[in-house]
Short mmCIF file of C-alpha atoms in Angstrom, two decimals:
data_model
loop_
_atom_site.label_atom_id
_atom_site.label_comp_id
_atom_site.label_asym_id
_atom_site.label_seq_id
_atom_site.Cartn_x
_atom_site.Cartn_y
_atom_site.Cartn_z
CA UNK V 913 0.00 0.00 0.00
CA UNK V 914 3.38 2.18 1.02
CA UNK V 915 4.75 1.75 -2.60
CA UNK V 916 1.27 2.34 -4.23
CA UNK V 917 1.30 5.76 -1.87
CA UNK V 918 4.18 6.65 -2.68
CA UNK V 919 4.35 5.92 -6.32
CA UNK V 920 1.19 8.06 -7.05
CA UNK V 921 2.75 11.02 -5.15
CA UNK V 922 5.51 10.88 -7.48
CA UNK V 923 3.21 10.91 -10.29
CA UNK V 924 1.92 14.10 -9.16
CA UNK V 925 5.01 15.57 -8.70
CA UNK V 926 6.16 14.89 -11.38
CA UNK V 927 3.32 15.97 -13.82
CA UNK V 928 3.29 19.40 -11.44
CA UNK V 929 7.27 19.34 -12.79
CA UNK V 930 6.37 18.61 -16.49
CA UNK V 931 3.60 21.21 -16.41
CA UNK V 932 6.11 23.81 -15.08
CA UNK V 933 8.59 23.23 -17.63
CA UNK V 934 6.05 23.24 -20.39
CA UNK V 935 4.73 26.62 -18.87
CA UNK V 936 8.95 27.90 -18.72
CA UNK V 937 9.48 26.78 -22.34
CA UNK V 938 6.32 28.25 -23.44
CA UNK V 939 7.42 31.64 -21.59
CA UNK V 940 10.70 31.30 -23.44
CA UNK V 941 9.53 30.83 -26.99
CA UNK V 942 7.26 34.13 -27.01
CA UNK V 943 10.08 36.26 -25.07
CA UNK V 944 12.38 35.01 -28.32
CA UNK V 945 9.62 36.01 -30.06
CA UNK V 946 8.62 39.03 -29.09
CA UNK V 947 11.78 40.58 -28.48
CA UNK V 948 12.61 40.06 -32.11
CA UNK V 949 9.96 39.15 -34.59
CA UNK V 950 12.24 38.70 -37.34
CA UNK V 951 13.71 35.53 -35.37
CA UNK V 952 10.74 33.87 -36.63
CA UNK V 953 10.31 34.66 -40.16
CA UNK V 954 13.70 33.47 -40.10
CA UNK V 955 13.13 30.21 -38.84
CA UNK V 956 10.14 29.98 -41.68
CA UNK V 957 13.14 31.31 -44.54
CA UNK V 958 15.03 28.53 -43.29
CA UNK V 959 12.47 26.08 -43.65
CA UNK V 960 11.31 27.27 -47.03
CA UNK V 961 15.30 26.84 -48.50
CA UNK V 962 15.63 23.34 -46.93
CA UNK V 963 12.41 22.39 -48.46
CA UNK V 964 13.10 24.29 -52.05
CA UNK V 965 16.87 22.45 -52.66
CA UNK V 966 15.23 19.38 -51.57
CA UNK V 967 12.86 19.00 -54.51
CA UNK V 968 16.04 18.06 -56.23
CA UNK V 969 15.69 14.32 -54.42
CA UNK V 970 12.10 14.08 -56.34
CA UNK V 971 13.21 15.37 -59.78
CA UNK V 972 14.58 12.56 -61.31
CA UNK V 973 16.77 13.66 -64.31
CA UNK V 974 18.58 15.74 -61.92
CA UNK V 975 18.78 13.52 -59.33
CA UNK V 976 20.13 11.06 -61.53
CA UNK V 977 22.74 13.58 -62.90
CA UNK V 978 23.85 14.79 -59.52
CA UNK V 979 23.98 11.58 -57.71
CA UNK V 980 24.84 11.88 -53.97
CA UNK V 981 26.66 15.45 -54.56
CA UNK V 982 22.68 16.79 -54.49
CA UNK V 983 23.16 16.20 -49.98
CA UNK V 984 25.54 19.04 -50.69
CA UNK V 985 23.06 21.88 -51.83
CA UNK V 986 20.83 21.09 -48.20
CA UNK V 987 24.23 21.29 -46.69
CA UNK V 988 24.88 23.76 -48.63
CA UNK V 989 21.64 26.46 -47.11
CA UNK V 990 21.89 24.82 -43.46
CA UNK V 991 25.28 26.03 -43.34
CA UNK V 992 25.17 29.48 -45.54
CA UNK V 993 21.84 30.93 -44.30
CA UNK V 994 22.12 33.15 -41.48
CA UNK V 995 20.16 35.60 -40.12
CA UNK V 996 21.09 38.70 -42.11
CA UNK V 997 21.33 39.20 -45.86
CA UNK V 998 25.34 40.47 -45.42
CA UNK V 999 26.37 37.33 -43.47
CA UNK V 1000 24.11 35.15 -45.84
CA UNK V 1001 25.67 37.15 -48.94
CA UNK V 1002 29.33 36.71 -47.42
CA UNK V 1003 29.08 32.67 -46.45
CA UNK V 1004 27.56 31.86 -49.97
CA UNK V 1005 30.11 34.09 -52.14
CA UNK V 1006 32.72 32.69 -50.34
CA UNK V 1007 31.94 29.15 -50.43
CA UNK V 1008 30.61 29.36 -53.99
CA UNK V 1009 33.80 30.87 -54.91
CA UNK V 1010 35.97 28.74 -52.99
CA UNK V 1011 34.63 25.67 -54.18
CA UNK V 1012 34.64 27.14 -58.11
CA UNK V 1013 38.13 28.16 -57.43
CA UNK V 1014 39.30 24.89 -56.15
CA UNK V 1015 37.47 22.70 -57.78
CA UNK V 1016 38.75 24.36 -61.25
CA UNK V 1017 42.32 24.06 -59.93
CA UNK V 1018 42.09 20.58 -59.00
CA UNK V 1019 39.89 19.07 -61.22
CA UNK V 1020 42.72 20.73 -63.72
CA UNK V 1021 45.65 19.02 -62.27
CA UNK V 1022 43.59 15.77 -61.88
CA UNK V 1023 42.67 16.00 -65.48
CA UNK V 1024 46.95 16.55 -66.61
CA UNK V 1025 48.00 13.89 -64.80
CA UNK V 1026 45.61 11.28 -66.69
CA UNK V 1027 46.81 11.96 -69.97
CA UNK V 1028 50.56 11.17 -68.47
CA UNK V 1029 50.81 7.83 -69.67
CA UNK V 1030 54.28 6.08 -69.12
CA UNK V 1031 55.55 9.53 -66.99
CA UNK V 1032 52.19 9.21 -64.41
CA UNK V 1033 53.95 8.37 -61.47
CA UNK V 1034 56.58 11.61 -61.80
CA UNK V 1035 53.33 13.65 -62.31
CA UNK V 1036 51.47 11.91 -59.34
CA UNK V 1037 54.71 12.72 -57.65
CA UNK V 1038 54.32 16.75 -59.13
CA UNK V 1039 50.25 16.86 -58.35
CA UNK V 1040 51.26 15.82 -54.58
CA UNK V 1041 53.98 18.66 -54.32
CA UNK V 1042 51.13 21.15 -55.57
CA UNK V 1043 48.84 20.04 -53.27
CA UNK V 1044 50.85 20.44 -50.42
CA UNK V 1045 52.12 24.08 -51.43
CA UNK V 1046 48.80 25.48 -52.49
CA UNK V 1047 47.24 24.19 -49.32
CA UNK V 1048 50.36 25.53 -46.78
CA UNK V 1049 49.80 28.95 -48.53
CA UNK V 1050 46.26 29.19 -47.97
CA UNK V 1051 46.62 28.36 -44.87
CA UNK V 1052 48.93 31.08 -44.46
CA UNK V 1053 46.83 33.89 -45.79
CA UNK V 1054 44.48 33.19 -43.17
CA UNK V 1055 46.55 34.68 -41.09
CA UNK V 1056 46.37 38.41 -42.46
CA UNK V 1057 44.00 40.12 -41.25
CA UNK V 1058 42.08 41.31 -44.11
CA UNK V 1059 41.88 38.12 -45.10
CA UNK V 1060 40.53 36.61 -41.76
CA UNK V 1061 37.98 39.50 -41.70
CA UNK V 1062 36.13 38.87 -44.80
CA UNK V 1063 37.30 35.52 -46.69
CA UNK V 1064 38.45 33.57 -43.68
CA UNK V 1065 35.18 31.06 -44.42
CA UNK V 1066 36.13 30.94 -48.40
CA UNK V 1067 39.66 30.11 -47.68
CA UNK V 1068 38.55 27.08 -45.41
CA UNK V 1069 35.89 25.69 -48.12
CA UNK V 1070 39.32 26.16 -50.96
CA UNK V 1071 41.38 23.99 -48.91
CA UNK V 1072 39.22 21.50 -47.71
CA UNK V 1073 37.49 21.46 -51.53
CA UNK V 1074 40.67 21.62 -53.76
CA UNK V 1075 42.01 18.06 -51.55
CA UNK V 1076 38.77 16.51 -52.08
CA UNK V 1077 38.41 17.18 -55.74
CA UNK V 1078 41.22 15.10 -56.88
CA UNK V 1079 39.22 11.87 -55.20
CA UNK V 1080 35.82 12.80 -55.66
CA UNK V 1081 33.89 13.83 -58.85
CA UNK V 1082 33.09 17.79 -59.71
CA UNK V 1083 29.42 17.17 -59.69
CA UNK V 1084 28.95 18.99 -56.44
CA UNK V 1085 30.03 21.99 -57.65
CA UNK V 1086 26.34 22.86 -59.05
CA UNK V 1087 24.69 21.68 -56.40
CA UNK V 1088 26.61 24.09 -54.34
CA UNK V 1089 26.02 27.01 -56.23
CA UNK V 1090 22.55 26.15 -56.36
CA UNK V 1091 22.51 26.32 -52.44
CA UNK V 1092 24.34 29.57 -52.14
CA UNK V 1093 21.52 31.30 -54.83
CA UNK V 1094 18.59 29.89 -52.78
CA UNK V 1095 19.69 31.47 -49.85
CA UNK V 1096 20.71 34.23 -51.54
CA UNK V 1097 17.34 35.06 -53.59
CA UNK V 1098 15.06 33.88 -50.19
CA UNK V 1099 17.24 35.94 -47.58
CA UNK V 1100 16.94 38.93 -49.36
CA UNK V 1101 13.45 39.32 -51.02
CA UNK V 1102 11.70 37.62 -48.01
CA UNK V 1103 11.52 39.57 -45.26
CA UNK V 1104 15.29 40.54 -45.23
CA UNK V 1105 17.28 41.56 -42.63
CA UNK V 1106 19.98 44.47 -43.11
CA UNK V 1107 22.81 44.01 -41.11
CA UNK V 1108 23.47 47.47 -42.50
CA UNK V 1109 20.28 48.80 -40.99
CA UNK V 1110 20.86 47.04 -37.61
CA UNK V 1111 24.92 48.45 -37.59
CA UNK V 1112 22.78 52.12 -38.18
CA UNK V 1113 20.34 51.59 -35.55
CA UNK V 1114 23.16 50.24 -32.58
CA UNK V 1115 25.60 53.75 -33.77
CA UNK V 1116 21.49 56.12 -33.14
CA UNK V 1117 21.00 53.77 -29.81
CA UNK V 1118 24.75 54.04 -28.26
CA UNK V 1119 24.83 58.14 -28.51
CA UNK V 1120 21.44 57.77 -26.97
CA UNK V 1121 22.41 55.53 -24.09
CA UNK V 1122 24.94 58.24 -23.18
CA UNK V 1123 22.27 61.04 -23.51
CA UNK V 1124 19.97 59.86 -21.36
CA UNK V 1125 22.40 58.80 -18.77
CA UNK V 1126 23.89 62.62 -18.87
CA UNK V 1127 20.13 63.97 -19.03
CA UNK V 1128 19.23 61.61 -16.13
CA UNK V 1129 22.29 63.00 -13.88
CA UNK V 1130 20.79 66.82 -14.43
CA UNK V 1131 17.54 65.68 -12.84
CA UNK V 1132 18.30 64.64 -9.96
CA UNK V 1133 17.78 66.58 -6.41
CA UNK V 1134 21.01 65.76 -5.37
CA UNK V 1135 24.40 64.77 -7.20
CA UNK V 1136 25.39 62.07 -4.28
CA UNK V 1137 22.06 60.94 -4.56
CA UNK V 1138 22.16 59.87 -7.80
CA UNK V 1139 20.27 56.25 -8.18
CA UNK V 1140 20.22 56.26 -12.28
CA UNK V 1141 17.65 53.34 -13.58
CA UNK V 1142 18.75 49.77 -14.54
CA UNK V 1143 18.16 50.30 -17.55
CA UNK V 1144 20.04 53.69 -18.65
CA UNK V 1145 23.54 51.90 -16.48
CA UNK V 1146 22.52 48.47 -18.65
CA UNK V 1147 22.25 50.68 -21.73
CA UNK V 1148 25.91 52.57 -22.11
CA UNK V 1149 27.51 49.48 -19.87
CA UNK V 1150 26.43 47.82 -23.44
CA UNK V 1151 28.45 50.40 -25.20
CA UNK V 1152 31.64 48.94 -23.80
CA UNK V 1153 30.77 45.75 -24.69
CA UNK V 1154 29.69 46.49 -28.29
CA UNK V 1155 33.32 46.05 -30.31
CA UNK V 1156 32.83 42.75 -31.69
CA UNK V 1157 28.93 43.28 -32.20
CA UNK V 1158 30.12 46.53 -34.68
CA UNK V 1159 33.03 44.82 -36.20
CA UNK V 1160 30.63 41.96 -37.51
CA UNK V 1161 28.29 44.00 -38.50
CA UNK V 1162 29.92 46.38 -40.27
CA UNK V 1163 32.34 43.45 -42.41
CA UNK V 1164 28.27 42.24 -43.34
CA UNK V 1165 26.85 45.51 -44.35
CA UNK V 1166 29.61 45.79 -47.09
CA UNK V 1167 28.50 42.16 -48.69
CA UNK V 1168 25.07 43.83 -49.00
CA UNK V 1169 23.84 45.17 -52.34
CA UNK V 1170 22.01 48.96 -51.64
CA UNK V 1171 18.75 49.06 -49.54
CA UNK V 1172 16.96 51.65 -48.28
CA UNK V 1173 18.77 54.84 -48.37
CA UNK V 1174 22.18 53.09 -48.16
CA UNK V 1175 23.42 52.96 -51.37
CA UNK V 1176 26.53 51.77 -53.53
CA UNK V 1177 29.99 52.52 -51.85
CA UNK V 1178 28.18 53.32 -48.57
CA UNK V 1179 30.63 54.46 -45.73
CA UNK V 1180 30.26 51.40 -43.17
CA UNK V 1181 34.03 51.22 -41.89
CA UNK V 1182 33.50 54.88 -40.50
CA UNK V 1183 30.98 53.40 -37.76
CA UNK V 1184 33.73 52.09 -36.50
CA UNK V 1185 35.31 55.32 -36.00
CA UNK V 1186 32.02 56.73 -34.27
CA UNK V 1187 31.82 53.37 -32.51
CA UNK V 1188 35.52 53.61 -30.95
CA UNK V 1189 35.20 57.30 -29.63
CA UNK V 1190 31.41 56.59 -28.36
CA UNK V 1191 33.34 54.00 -26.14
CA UNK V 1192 35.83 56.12 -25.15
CA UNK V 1193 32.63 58.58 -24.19
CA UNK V 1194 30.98 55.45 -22.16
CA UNK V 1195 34.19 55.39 -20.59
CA UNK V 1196 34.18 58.52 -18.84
CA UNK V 1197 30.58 58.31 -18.23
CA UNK V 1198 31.14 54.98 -16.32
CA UNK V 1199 33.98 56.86 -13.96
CA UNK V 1200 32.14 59.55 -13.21
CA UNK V 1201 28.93 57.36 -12.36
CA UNK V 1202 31.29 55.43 -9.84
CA UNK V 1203 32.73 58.96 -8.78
CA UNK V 1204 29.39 60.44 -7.81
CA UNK V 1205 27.99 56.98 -6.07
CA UNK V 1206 31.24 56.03 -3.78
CA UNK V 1207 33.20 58.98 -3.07
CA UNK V 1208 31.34 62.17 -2.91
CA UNK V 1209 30.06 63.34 0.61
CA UNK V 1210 26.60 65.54 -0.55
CA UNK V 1211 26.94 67.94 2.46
CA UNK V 1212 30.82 69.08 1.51
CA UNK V 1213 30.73 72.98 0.71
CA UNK V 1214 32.59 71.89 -2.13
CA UNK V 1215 30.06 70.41 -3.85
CA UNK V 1216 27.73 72.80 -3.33
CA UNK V 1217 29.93 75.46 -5.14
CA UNK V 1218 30.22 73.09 -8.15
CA UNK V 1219 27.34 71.42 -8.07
CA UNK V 1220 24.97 73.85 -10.27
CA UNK V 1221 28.29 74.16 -13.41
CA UNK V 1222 28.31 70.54 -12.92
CA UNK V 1223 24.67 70.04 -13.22
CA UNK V 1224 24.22 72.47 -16.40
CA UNK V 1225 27.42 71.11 -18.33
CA UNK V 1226 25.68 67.23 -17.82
CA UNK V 1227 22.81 68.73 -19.28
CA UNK V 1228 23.82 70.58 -21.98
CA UNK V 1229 26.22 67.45 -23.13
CA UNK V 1230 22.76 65.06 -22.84
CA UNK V 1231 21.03 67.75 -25.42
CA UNK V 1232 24.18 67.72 -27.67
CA UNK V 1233 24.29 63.83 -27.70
CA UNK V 1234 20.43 63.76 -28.51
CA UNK V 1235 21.13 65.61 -31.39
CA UNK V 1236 23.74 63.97 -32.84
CA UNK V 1237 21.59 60.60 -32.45
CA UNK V 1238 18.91 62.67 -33.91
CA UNK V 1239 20.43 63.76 -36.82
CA UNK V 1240 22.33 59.90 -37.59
CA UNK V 1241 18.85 58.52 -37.16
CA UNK V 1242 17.05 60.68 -39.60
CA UNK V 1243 20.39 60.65 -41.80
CA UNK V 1244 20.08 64.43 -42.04
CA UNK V 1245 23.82 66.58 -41.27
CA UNK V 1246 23.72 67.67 -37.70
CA UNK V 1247 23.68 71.42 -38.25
CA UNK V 1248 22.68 72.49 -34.68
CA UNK V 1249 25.51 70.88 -33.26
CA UNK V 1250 28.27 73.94 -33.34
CA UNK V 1251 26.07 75.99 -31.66
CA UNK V 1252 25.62 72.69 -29.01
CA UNK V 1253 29.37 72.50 -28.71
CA UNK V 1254 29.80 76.34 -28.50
CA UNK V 1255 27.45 75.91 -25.42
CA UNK V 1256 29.23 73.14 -24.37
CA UNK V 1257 32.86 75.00 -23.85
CA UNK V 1258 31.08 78.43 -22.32
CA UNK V 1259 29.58 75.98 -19.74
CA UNK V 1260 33.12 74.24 -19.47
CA UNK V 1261 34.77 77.57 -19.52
CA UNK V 1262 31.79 78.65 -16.65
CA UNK V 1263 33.28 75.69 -14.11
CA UNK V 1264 36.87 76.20 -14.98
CA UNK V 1265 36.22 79.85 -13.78
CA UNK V 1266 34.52 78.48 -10.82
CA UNK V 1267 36.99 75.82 -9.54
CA UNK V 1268 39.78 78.97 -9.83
CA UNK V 1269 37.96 80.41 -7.24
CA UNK V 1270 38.06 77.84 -4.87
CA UNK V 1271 39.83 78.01 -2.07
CA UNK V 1272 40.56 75.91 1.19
CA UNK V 1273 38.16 77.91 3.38
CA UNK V 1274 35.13 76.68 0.56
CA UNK V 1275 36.31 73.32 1.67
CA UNK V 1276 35.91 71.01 4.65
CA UNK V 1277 37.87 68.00 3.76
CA UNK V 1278 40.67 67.07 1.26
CA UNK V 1279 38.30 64.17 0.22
CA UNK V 1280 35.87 66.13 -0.56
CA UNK V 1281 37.94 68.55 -2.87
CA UNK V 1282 39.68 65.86 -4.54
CA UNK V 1283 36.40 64.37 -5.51
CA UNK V 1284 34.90 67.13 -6.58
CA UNK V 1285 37.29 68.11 -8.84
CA UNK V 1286 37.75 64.68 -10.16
CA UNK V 1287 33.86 64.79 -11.47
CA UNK V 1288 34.54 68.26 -12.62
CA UNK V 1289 37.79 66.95 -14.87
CA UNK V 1290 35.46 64.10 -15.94
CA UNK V 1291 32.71 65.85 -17.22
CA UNK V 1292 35.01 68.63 -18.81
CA UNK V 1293 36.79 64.81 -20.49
CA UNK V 1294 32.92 63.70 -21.64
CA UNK V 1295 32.76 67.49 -23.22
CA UNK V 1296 36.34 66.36 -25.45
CA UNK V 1297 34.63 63.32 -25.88
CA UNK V 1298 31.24 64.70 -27.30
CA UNK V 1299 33.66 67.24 -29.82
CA UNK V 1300 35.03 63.89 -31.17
CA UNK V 1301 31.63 62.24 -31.56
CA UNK V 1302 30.38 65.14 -33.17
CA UNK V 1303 33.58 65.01 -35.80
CA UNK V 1304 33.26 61.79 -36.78
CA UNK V 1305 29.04 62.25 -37.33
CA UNK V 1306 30.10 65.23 -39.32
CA UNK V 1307 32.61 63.44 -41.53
CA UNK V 1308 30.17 60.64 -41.84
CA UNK V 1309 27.22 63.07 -43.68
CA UNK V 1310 29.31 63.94 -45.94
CA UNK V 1311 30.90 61.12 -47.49
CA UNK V 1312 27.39 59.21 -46.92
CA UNK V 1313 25.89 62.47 -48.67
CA UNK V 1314 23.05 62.78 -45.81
CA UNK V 1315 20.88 65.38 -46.36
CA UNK V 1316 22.20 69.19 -46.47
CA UNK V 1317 25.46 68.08 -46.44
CA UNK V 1318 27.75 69.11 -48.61
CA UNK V 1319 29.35 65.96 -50.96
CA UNK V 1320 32.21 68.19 -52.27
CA UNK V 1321 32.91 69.41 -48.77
CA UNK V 1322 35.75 67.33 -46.71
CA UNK V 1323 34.80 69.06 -43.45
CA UNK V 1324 37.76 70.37 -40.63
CA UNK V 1325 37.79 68.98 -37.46
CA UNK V 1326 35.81 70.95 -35.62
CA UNK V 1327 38.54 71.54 -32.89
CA UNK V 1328 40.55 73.18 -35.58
CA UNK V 1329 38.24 75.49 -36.64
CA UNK V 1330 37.96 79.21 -35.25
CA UNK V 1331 36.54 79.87 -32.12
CA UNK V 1332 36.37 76.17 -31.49
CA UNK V 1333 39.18 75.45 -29.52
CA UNK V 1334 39.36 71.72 -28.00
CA UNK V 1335 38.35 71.38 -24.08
CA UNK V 1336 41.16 70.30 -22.79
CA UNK V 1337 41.91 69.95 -18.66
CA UNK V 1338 44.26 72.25 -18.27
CA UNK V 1339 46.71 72.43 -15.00
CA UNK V 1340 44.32 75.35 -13.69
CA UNK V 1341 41.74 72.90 -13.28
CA UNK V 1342 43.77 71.49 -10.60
CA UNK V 1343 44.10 74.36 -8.61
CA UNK V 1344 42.01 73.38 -5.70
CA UNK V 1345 43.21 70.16 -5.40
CA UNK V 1346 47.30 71.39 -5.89
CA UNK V 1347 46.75 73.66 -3.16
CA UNK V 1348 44.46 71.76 -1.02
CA UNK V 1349 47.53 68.97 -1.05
CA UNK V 1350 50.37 71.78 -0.57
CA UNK V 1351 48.68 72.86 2.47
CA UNK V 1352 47.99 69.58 3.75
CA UNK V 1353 51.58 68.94 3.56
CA UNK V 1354 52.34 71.88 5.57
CA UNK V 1355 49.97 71.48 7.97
CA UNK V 1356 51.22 67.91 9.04
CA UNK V 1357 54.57 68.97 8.69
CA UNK V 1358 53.73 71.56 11.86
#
């Protein structure tokens, strides 16, 4: 009676368990879902290749002709389809080429050393001496880094292909090309996804991280009680973290054909310049969040001097970064910036002016000065950093010819033009803490 007990009881748990994880899974598949739609038309492009190369097993003529080598057009899309048109576009070029390439080159030598005759074995001999130097070279080349950027995939599918092709027939060279065009044709007049597009919208969403984050320190009642939302700190912590994510896409976005308003010899490698110096940005704004939070004491009379140049130079750099996001979202030149950046230094110049000023009596502790002035040096760094962003934006409408831009234009740097002299922190900003320490020195030394 125990065992019957106890055996139903573990029934029950165990379809309580199965329930649960059915509920989880369920929970999992619409987040996937929902989060990204395109994940699922995807899956269905996917499908709809698979099923189109596979019609080749029911066509008989062709089956017949292919043989076996027709396996190699479904292994062909389940390894070249991926989710964006550029990495779809840059897997099947490269393997279609690769295998072309090699096959040509072996099925060439393969063909020479059949009509040897009596001489076959000192061309067998050759053909093996061939095969070993062509395949140590392009193993080589994988190691430069253009190379290994774009082609790395192609030079993999030419070794592996041009070793093969002197043992097995050419016949799956078709069949492989076929492949690469399904995907091709599917992934990008079926619901297509621009990696292009996506590499646009992560440069608009970075600058905007930042700009909220700034705008978010400017409303707070106090600067040491600053308790900025998971999601702004999640948002430019991403920014440091984004490298790789650019990188990829940007190598993609130049496989793609034009789309949209992106167009033939489209500018992609420059988001990598507004990618690096948005990093260095995030970089700054990441100290100073960790300044304000750990090390500034709210009640110091030091802060309170500071605290309203501080407060109106975070805000002013939020407006200037919305702007610039603005204006790379809408693909329009970002002609309100100067004026932005002119703000910018007056406000700079404004808490330079006030720091000066400062003197030990202002202060209570060295602490306090020291972190003061280290969040005034940091956001006076964020204001460099902004002048940098806004450079490489500029540069970017015109050789991407956004809209009132000028195309025959090759714009300055806006640090070197007049009256726009780079922020820089200068020794003066120091002051307070130079002589803070000097008399510290002295004092102890009484």
């Amino acid at each position: 009676m125990k065992v019957i007990i106890y055996g139903w009881c573990w029934l029950k748990a165990l379809a309580k368990r199965c329930k649960k994880l059915m509920i989880e899974f369920k929970n999992k598949v619409k987040k996937v879902g929902t989060n990204d739609p395109r994940r699922v038309y995807h899956s269905f492009k996917v499908g709809l290749a698979l099923t189109l190369v596979s019609l080749l097993y029911y066509d008989k003529p062709l089956y017949g002709g292919f043989g076996s080598s027709t396996m190699w057009a479904v292994l062909t899309v389940v390894v070249v389809f991926e989710f964006s048109v550029g990495a779809t576009l840059s897997k099947g070029i490269n393997r279609g080429l690769a295998t072309l390439v090699a096959g040509s080159l072996g099925l060439g030598v393969h063909y020479l050393a059949t009509l040897t005759g009596e001489i076959g074995e000192s061309l067998c001999y050759f053909v093996f001496r061939f095969s070993f130097l062509v395949t140590a070279a392009s193993t080589f080349t994988r190691f430069f880094p253009g190379v290994k950027a774009r082609y790395d995939y192609g030079m993999v599918i030419f070794i592996l292909t041009f070793n093969e092709i002197l043992v097995v027939a050419g016949e799956r060279l078709i069949t492989i090309l076929i492949g690469c065009v399904t995907c091709a044709v599917i992934s990008i007049f079926l619901f297509p996804v621009w990696a292009g597009q996506d590499l646009h919208k992560l440069m608009c969403l970075n600058i905007e991280h930042l700009a909220v984050f700034l705008d978010a320190e400017d409303n707070k009642e106090d600067v040491n009680a600053i308790n900025v939302e998971k999601l702004f700190l999640d948002g430019y912590k991403k920014i440091l973290t984004s490298k790789s994510e650019e990188e990829a896409l940007t190598n993609f976005a130049r496989w793609e054909p034009p789309h949209g308003s992106f167009q033939f010899n489209y500018p992609w490698k420059h988001y990598l310049v507004i990618g690096g110096v948005t990093r260095q940005c995030a970089y700054r704004v990441e100290e100073l969040h960790n300044c304000i939070t750990s090390k500034i004491n709210a009640q110091s009379e030091f802060l309170k001097i500071i605290k309203n140049s501080c407060m109106e130079l975070s805000k002013e750099s939020g407006t200037t970064l919305q702007e610039l996001s603005a204006a790379v979202k809408q693909m329009t030149y970002p002609k309100a910036v100067p004026k932005h950046i002119k703000n910018l230094k007056k406000t700079a110049a404004k808490l330079k002016s006030v720091l000066k000023t400062v003197t030990l009596e202002n202060a209570n502790f060295l602490e306090d000065v020291m972190s003061g002035a280290m969040v005034a040096s940091l956001l006076v760094d964020i204001v460099g950093c902004i002048e940098d962003i806004a450079e490489s934006i500029s540069e970017l409408a015109h050789l991407a010819k956004f809209k009132g831009a000028d195309p025959a234009f090759r714009p300055e740097k806006l640090s070197q033009q007049p009256g726009n002299i780079r922020v820089q922190c200068e020794p003066s900003m120091q002051l307070p803490h130079n002589e803070t320490m000097h008399s510290h020195t002295t004092n102890n030394g009484d």
